[in-house]
Steps between C-alpha positions, in 0.01 A plus 500: 500500500127482574422772753194427714572679828636850557648663808462878533727686744340823616130583544525867403373681193694281255486175693123490541453586130738219399314253726171617345596434138670165570204367700256615232711318237468172694827488694519401866636808679680523834559861609730600785577820687660594833171662604182303576297819455651553155400149395144549626474838326633346178233227503226757553636715217529207260145391580373856446684530168365165382149611599551810288594279205182295557287817507652606167438156347874442456482174698224278646415459868632140474834626369520750787428233761746259338777760496451587868503130591838461329671768710658399831713714730787434739743701711764227467725569202623140492149379411553639149774243443248248367374724218608474134554873441580772755444870426660740745304828525649647816626856558715640218823478700776264396604417857143393584466284189840336551421414862168343393667284235771385742232393751284329237756315286572211744131406493444501122452195282794455255274578203324808644538814289582810707405845370485861610243766418769767536450802279867593472750289701755279317360150445850361450610637837191374683537157334865474605392502866295180451580135427322510161607794279400294196145471639471868595322773302347842524118471486389863499128574507353845443272668754205438537577137421144378418458781245839544334575258215878509496754287687869572454710183506863573578771239452808517717833405348459142629127446434450186289266457204264255678437750780430777252264283290313384811446862611381599153245220517383616843448858373296365209283295736435817703363658182774764498778592257869448573767750394854365526758739642873482552635542851595868501386759755119547507452265200261639230193669648662684788811583297269711280223596744696618805720755319178646353351532850828641631502758219144598588617561858789711366246695292308569823822572698618756245162674489427422137153386594278423799396148603167544327637650179770232465251215546238662276759564229610135492147360518359723226817558300627140483179309580639343820222367727674651806735796530858416608467657847165330562661174387799554730259536793328177396830309475644651819762777501735286708487230230561758227799636688641153565481411130662830396782429745546152348518655152739773613728261690485220244549702182712786641334754274398843633179493296365258763570731796189501722336842525572664842127574534417130471754429775347776714148356472628155605689652793176666610321167489270628226511182294178536301168326533615251763582781745215728383744768382743528215480734203130498589327510838247214516351572840192680363225395263710587193883506462653848534848587362757561774706742287 
């Protein structure tokens, strides 16, 4: 299938990044959200990020203007029915995603490919709630989308070869690299990354090291660009906890038990950068460890 238009569901951190890269690659983009303010904020953010790319000579001013002209917004989910490829990037809750698909499916063209940017939820299960499990895939971008080169493509049990090949072609046109994953909890990246972050929280919880010493040890000792606790704050502690719960529930192995301290931070509403407090406090000029 020749994909020319893309619908993006959700104008948050992932949704606006996805809209950004698709528009820059020449696709017509229609982005939707339940909040008008979120859509307006997303457009401003995309424009600012494109301007930054212009200032760094990554793209030309003409490319920036062209990309912005290719992005349209709507608050009517049904409007996405006319697009060739839909990428759902809503909240990482299965009930929310399922409700969106049930509302959208009656309006889709028969040939439209439906995908989810989920970082951990079963693609097979999500696909089974639609009328096109053979045209359903996991299309998982990494954050921040314009910067990160990887896209995980996850086939559900019913996903057909044409759908997979079409999505591989789309990833190539975006200038990114596809990694194919089987449909098991958290796929590849988060199956490996989240237990590492969870173990770092256990290391803090058990008093083996402080926030600063844990992050410094991993940055300097393993050459990671960010320490695991700093990275958890960047991702969102609620997202980290949700993925650990998916791993724990889906694989029934105690090694995936979320650290009680991670749960406590989420209960406090200290979710990381987006709430200004997590393992670091971001309310001052420089981040300060909270433990």
